[in-house]
């Protein structure tokens, strides 16, 4: 099968049709057809508001987030699903962890549901550091379609890389 590095761990019967679409060069088009809706979250400020709104609705008890930005240095392969760092800083003799959420800049042009998926993913990490059962329970609490959206986001990333980004932006 071709290069499906974003889709490792998914069962072959799910990946079979993906490989077929890729062979025809139609994976991106297929994703775009199912997710035509763009989003208007274009700036770091807008992204901060978007994250804060979701956090207020679902994760009120989690600690504050110091910084939320689009990061165009995030490597598409290693960090496609964002990063979640606790940056340790010494403040007044105390070590404090500042939470930051960085979203790969390519999500500016993602369909709206994919931006929500990645933000939900990063918010869930505020409480659950690992990709375990508790983590995904939190994700699906915030977004019931989380698993489908993560899979489809991986399809989108695969298409972006293997078919190029021409026409991948939602209308
Ligand atoms: Zn993660």
PDB file of C-alpha atoms and ligand atoms in Angstrom:
ATOM      1  CA  UNK A   1       0.000   0.000   0.000  1.00  0.00           C
ATOM      2  CA  UNK A   2       1.207   3.528  -0.623  1.00  0.00           C
ATOM      3  CA  UNK A   3       2.433   5.846   2.033  1.00  0.00           C
ATOM      4  CA  UNK A   4      -0.286   5.900   4.675  1.00  0.00           C
ATOM      5  CA  UNK A   5       1.726   7.119   7.615  1.00  0.00           C
ATOM      6  CA  UNK A   6      -1.135   9.186   9.012  1.00  0.00           C
ATOM      7  CA  UNK A   7      -3.307   6.100   9.073  1.00  0.00           C
ATOM      8  CA  UNK A   8      -1.168   3.596  10.911  1.00  0.00           C
ATOM      9  CA  UNK A   9      -3.082   1.367  13.274  1.00  0.00           C
ATOM     10  CA  UNK A  10      -6.378   1.544  11.433  1.00  0.00           C
ATOM     11  CA  UNK A  11      -7.774  -1.809  10.223  1.00  0.00           C
ATOM     12  CA  UNK A  12      -7.107  -2.851   6.593  1.00  0.00           C
ATOM     13  CA  UNK A  13     -10.789  -2.935   5.677  1.00  0.00           C
ATOM     14  CA  UNK A  14     -10.984   0.795   6.480  1.00  0.00           C
ATOM     15  CA  UNK A  15      -7.839   1.541   4.489  1.00  0.00           C
ATOM     16  CA  UNK A  16      -8.689  -0.463   1.384  1.00  0.00           C
ATOM     17  CA  UNK A  17     -11.097   2.142  -0.049  1.00  0.00           C
ATOM     18  CA  UNK A  18      -8.650   4.896   0.928  1.00  0.00           C
ATOM     19  CA  UNK A  19      -5.893   3.298  -1.123  1.00  0.00           C
ATOM     20  CA  UNK A  20      -8.292   2.934  -4.045  1.00  0.00           C
ATOM     21  CA  UNK A  21      -9.228   6.622  -3.920  1.00  0.00           C
ATOM     22  CA  UNK A  22      -5.557   7.586  -3.702  1.00  0.00           C
ATOM     23  CA  UNK A  23      -4.776   5.486  -6.732  1.00  0.00           C
ATOM     24  CA  UNK A  24      -7.400   7.445  -8.648  1.00  0.00           C
ATOM     25  CA  UNK A  25      -6.126  10.732  -7.206  1.00  0.00           C
ATOM     26  CA  UNK A  26      -9.553  11.407  -5.724  1.00  0.00           C
ATOM     27  CA  UNK A  27      -9.000  11.178  -1.969  1.00  0.00           C
ATOM     28  CA  UNK A  28      -8.873  14.943  -1.440  1.00  0.00           C
ATOM     29  CA  UNK A  29     -11.962  15.466  -3.569  1.00  0.00           C
ATOM     30  CA  UNK A  30     -13.830  12.769  -1.646  1.00  0.00           C
ATOM     31  CA  UNK A  31     -12.973  14.385   1.702  1.00  0.00           C
ATOM     32  CA  UNK A  32     -13.865  17.851   0.436  1.00  0.00           C
ATOM     33  CA  UNK A  33     -17.219  16.622  -0.791  1.00  0.00           C
ATOM     34  CA  UNK A  34     -18.124  15.286   2.647  1.00  0.00           C
ATOM     35  CA  UNK A  35     -16.756  18.346   4.485  1.00  0.00           C
ATOM     36  CA  UNK A  36     -17.495  21.441   2.384  1.00  0.00           C
ATOM     37  CA  UNK A  37     -17.684  23.813   5.367  1.00  0.00           C
ATOM     38  CA  UNK A  38     -14.750  26.185   5.934  1.00  0.00           C
ATOM     39  CA  UNK A  39     -14.190  28.100   9.174  1.00  0.00           C
ATOM     40  CA  UNK A  40     -13.350  31.742   9.810  1.00  0.00           C
ATOM     41  CA  UNK A  41     -10.716  31.216  12.481  1.00  0.00           C
ATOM     42  CA  UNK A  42      -7.867  32.899  10.624  1.00  0.00           C
ATOM     43  CA  UNK A  43      -5.745  34.575  13.302  1.00  0.00           C
ATOM     44  CA  UNK A  44      -4.119  33.607  16.589  1.00  0.00           C
ATOM     45  CA  UNK A  45      -6.578  35.913  18.357  1.00  0.00           C
ATOM     46  CA  UNK A  46      -9.559  34.223  16.737  1.00  0.00           C
ATOM     47  CA  UNK A  47      -8.048  30.822  17.560  1.00  0.00           C
ATOM     48  CA  UNK A  48      -7.641  31.818  21.213  1.00  0.00           C
ATOM     49  CA  UNK A  49     -11.314  32.851  21.362  1.00  0.00           C
ATOM     50  CA  UNK A  50     -12.377  29.622  19.690  1.00  0.00           C
ATOM     51  CA  UNK A  51     -10.375  27.512  22.179  1.00  0.00           C
ATOM     52  CA  UNK A  52     -11.543  29.574  25.161  1.00  0.00           C
ATOM     53  CA  UNK A  53     -15.179  29.173  24.160  1.00  0.00           C
ATOM     54  CA  UNK A  54     -14.904  25.366  23.908  1.00  0.00           C
ATOM     55  CA  UNK A  55     -12.958  25.222  27.155  1.00  0.00           C
ATOM     56  CA  UNK A  56     -15.574  27.291  28.974  1.00  0.00           C
ATOM     57  CA  UNK A  57     -18.296  24.996  27.750  1.00  0.00           C
ATOM     58  CA  UNK A  58     -16.656  21.637  28.469  1.00  0.00           C
ATOM     59  CA  UNK A  59     -13.471  21.985  30.496  1.00  0.00           C
ATOM     60  CA  UNK A  60     -14.171  24.752  32.969  1.00  0.00           C
ATOM     61  CA  UNK A  61     -12.201  23.074  35.747  1.00  0.00           C
ATOM     62  CA  UNK A  62      -8.986  22.653  33.765  1.00  0.00           C
ATOM     63  CA  UNK A  63      -6.223  25.133  34.499  1.00  0.00           C
ATOM     64  CA  UNK A  64      -5.739  28.280  32.421  1.00  0.00           C
ATOM     65  CA  UNK A  65      -4.092  28.224  29.013  1.00  0.00           C
ATOM     66  CA  UNK A  66      -1.290  30.743  28.671  1.00  0.00           C
ATOM     67  CA  UNK A  67      -1.041  30.810  24.918  1.00  0.00           C
ATOM     68  CA  UNK A  68      -2.881  29.569  21.843  1.00  0.00           C
ATOM     69  CA  UNK A  69      -1.327  30.019  18.414  1.00  0.00           C
ATOM     70  CA  UNK A  70      -1.165  28.760  14.873  1.00  0.00           C
ATOM     71  CA  UNK A  71       2.367  27.541  14.340  1.00  0.00           C
ATOM     72  CA  UNK A  72       3.697  27.256  10.794  1.00  0.00           C
ATOM     73  CA  UNK A  73       6.880  25.633  12.032  1.00  0.00           C
ATOM     74  CA  UNK A  74       5.031  22.569  13.257  1.00  0.00           C
ATOM     75  CA  UNK A  75       6.200  19.717  11.141  1.00  0.00           C
ATOM     76  CA  UNK A  76       3.302  18.333   9.185  1.00  0.00           C
ATOM     77  CA  UNK A  77       4.282  14.723   9.792  1.00  0.00           C
ATOM     78  CA  UNK A  78       5.422  14.681  13.387  1.00  0.00           C
ATOM     79  CA  UNK A  79       3.025  17.314  14.683  1.00  0.00           C
ATOM     80  CA  UNK A  80       0.041  17.193  12.399  1.00  0.00           C
ATOM     81  CA  UNK A  81      -2.253  16.608  15.321  1.00  0.00           C
ATOM     82  CA  UNK A  82      -0.816  19.546  17.216  1.00  0.00           C
ATOM     83  CA  UNK A  83       1.391  19.639  20.227  1.00  0.00           C
ATOM     84  CA  UNK A  84       0.568  20.012  23.838  1.00  0.00           C
ATOM     85  CA  UNK A  85       3.386  21.264  25.939  1.00  0.00           C
ATOM     86  CA  UNK A  86       3.649  22.276  29.510  1.00  0.00           C
ATOM     87  CA  UNK A  87       6.426  24.835  29.398  1.00  0.00           C
ATOM     88  CA  UNK A  88       8.151  24.964  32.743  1.00  0.00           C
ATOM     89  CA  UNK A  89       9.274  28.374  33.906  1.00  0.00           C
ATOM     90  CA  UNK A  90      10.785  29.489  37.131  1.00  0.00           C
ATOM     91  CA  UNK A  91       8.670  32.271  38.586  1.00  0.00           C
ATOM     92  CA  UNK A  92       9.606  33.748  41.947  1.00  0.00           C
ATOM     93  CA  UNK A  93      11.542  30.647  42.865  1.00  0.00           C
ATOM     94  CA  UNK A  94       8.610  28.364  42.005  1.00  0.00           C
ATOM     95  CA  UNK A  95       8.494  26.141  38.996  1.00  0.00           C
ATOM     96  CA  UNK A  96       5.247  26.788  37.177  1.00  0.00           C
ATOM     97  CA  UNK A  97       3.928  24.916  34.201  1.00  0.00           C
ATOM     98  CA  UNK A  98       2.393  27.146  31.546  1.00  0.00           C
ATOM     99  CA  UNK A  99       0.075  25.384  29.197  1.00  0.00           C
ATOM    100  CA  UNK A 100       0.311  26.239  25.529  1.00  0.00           C
ATOM    101  CA  UNK A 101      -1.700  24.985  22.612  1.00  0.00           C
ATOM    102  CA  UNK A 102      -0.136  25.160  19.168  1.00  0.00           C
ATOM    103  CA  UNK A 103      -2.126  24.166  16.128  1.00  0.00           C
ATOM    104  CA  UNK A 104      -0.357  23.508  12.827  1.00  0.00           C
ATOM    105  CA  UNK A 105      -1.041  26.447  10.488  1.00  0.00           C
ATOM    106  CA  UNK A 106      -2.364  24.171   7.779  1.00  0.00           C
ATOM    107  CA  UNK A 107      -5.541  23.846   9.857  1.00  0.00           C
ATOM    108  CA  UNK A 108      -6.402  27.421   8.849  1.00  0.00           C
ATOM    109  CA  UNK A 109      -7.531  25.895   5.582  1.00  0.00           C
ATOM    110  CA  UNK A 110      -9.060  22.756   7.061  1.00  0.00           C
ATOM    111  CA  UNK A 111     -12.772  22.045   6.960  1.00  0.00           C
ATOM    112  CA  UNK A 112     -14.436  23.470  10.101  1.00  0.00           C
ATOM    113  CA  UNK A 113     -15.084  20.082  11.756  1.00  0.00           C
ATOM    114  CA  UNK A 114     -11.368  19.197  11.499  1.00  0.00           C
ATOM    115  CA  UNK A 115     -10.358  22.363  13.352  1.00  0.00           C
ATOM    116  CA  UNK A 116     -12.837  21.449  16.064  1.00  0.00           C
ATOM    117  CA  UNK A 117     -11.400  17.923  16.249  1.00  0.00           C
ATOM    118  CA  UNK A 118      -7.824  19.127  16.700  1.00  0.00           C
ATOM    119  CA  UNK A 119      -8.814  21.710  19.316  1.00  0.00           C
ATOM    120  CA  UNK A 120     -10.854  19.132  21.236  1.00  0.00           C
ATOM    121  CA  UNK A 121      -7.822  16.815  21.093  1.00  0.00           C
ATOM    122  CA  UNK A 122      -5.534  19.468  22.537  1.00  0.00           C
ATOM    123  CA  UNK A 123      -8.053  20.536  25.194  1.00  0.00           C
ATOM    124  CA  UNK A 124      -8.451  16.930  26.357  1.00  0.00           C
ATOM    125  CA  UNK A 125      -4.699  16.815  26.931  1.00  0.00           C
ATOM    126  CA  UNK A 126      -5.085  19.522  29.571  1.00  0.00           C
ATOM    127  CA  UNK A 127      -6.508  16.770  31.771  1.00  0.00           C
ATOM    128  CA  UNK A 128      -5.228  13.561  30.207  1.00  0.00           C
ATOM    129  CA  UNK A 129      -1.608  13.464  29.007  1.00  0.00           C
ATOM    130  CA  UNK A 130      -1.781  10.076  27.286  1.00  0.00           C
ATOM    131  CA  UNK A 131      -3.862   8.740  24.427  1.00  0.00           C
ATOM    132  CA  UNK A 132      -5.712   6.344  26.685  1.00  0.00           C
ATOM    133  CA  UNK A 133      -9.333   5.438  27.346  1.00  0.00           C
ATOM    134  CA  UNK A 134      -9.908   8.402  29.663  1.00  0.00           C
ATOM    135  CA  UNK A 135      -8.449  10.759  27.065  1.00  0.00           C
ATOM    136  CA  UNK A 136     -10.761   9.584  24.285  1.00  0.00           C
ATOM    137  CA  UNK A 137     -13.748   9.601  26.646  1.00  0.00           C
ATOM    138  CA  UNK A 138     -13.085  13.288  27.185  1.00  0.00           C
ATOM    139  CA  UNK A 139     -12.722  13.876  23.436  1.00  0.00           C
ATOM    140  CA  UNK A 140     -16.050  12.210  22.640  1.00  0.00           C
ATOM    141  CA  UNK A 141     -17.692  14.106  25.502  1.00  0.00           C
ATOM    142  CA  UNK A 142     -16.697  17.363  23.799  1.00  0.00           C
ATOM    143  CA  UNK A 143     -17.350  16.113  20.255  1.00  0.00           C
ATOM    144  CA  UNK A 144     -19.475  12.947  19.883  1.00  0.00           C
ATOM    145  CA  UNK A 145     -18.191  12.380  16.324  1.00  0.00           C
ATOM    146  CA  UNK A 146     -14.575  12.678  17.508  1.00  0.00           C
ATOM    147  CA  UNK A 147     -13.311   9.294  16.241  1.00  0.00           C
ATOM    148  CA  UNK A 148     -14.820   9.724  12.785  1.00  0.00           C
ATOM    149  CA  UNK A 149     -13.433  13.253  12.575  1.00  0.00           C
ATOM    150  CA  UNK A 150      -9.944  12.187  13.603  1.00  0.00           C
ATOM    151  CA  UNK A 151      -9.958   9.472  10.956  1.00  0.00           C
ATOM    152  CA  UNK A 152     -11.228  11.871   8.299  1.00  0.00           C
ATOM    153  CA  UNK A 153      -8.674  14.503   9.321  1.00  0.00           C
ATOM    154  CA  UNK A 154      -5.980  11.887   8.770  1.00  0.00           C
ATOM    155  CA  UNK A 155      -7.460  11.216   5.326  1.00  0.00           C
ATOM    156  CA  UNK A 156      -7.304  14.945   4.617  1.00  0.00           C
ATOM    157  CA  UNK A 157      -3.651  15.135   5.722  1.00  0.00           C
ATOM    158  CA  UNK A 158      -2.839  12.114   3.575  1.00  0.00           C
ATOM    159  CA  UNK A 159      -4.486  13.708   0.546  1.00  0.00           C
ATOM    160  CA  UNK A 160      -2.765  17.007   1.255  1.00  0.00           C
ATOM    161  CA  UNK A 161       0.620  15.348   1.216  1.00  0.00           C
ATOM    162  CA  UNK A 162       0.192  12.801  -1.567  1.00  0.00           C
ATOM    163  CA  UNK A 163      -2.114  14.666  -3.923  1.00  0.00           C
ATOM    164  CA  UNK A 164      -0.870  18.186  -3.181  1.00  0.00           C
ATOM    165  CA  UNK A 165      -2.942  20.979  -1.757  1.00  0.00           C
ATOM    166  CA  UNK A 166      -4.473  22.251  -4.989  1.00  0.00           C
ATOM    167  CA  UNK A 167      -8.179  22.605  -4.544  1.00  0.00           C
ATOM    168  CA  UNK A 168      -8.123  21.092  -1.096  1.00  0.00           C
ATOM    169  CA  UNK A 169      -9.333  24.237   0.562  1.00  0.00           C
ATOM    170  CA  UNK A 170     -13.020  24.004   1.263  1.00  0.00           C
ATOM    171  CA  UNK A 171     -15.195  26.201  -0.905  1.00  0.00           C
TER     172      UNK A 171
HETATM  173 ZN1  LIG B   1      -2.318  13.960  21.484  1.00  0.00          ZN
END
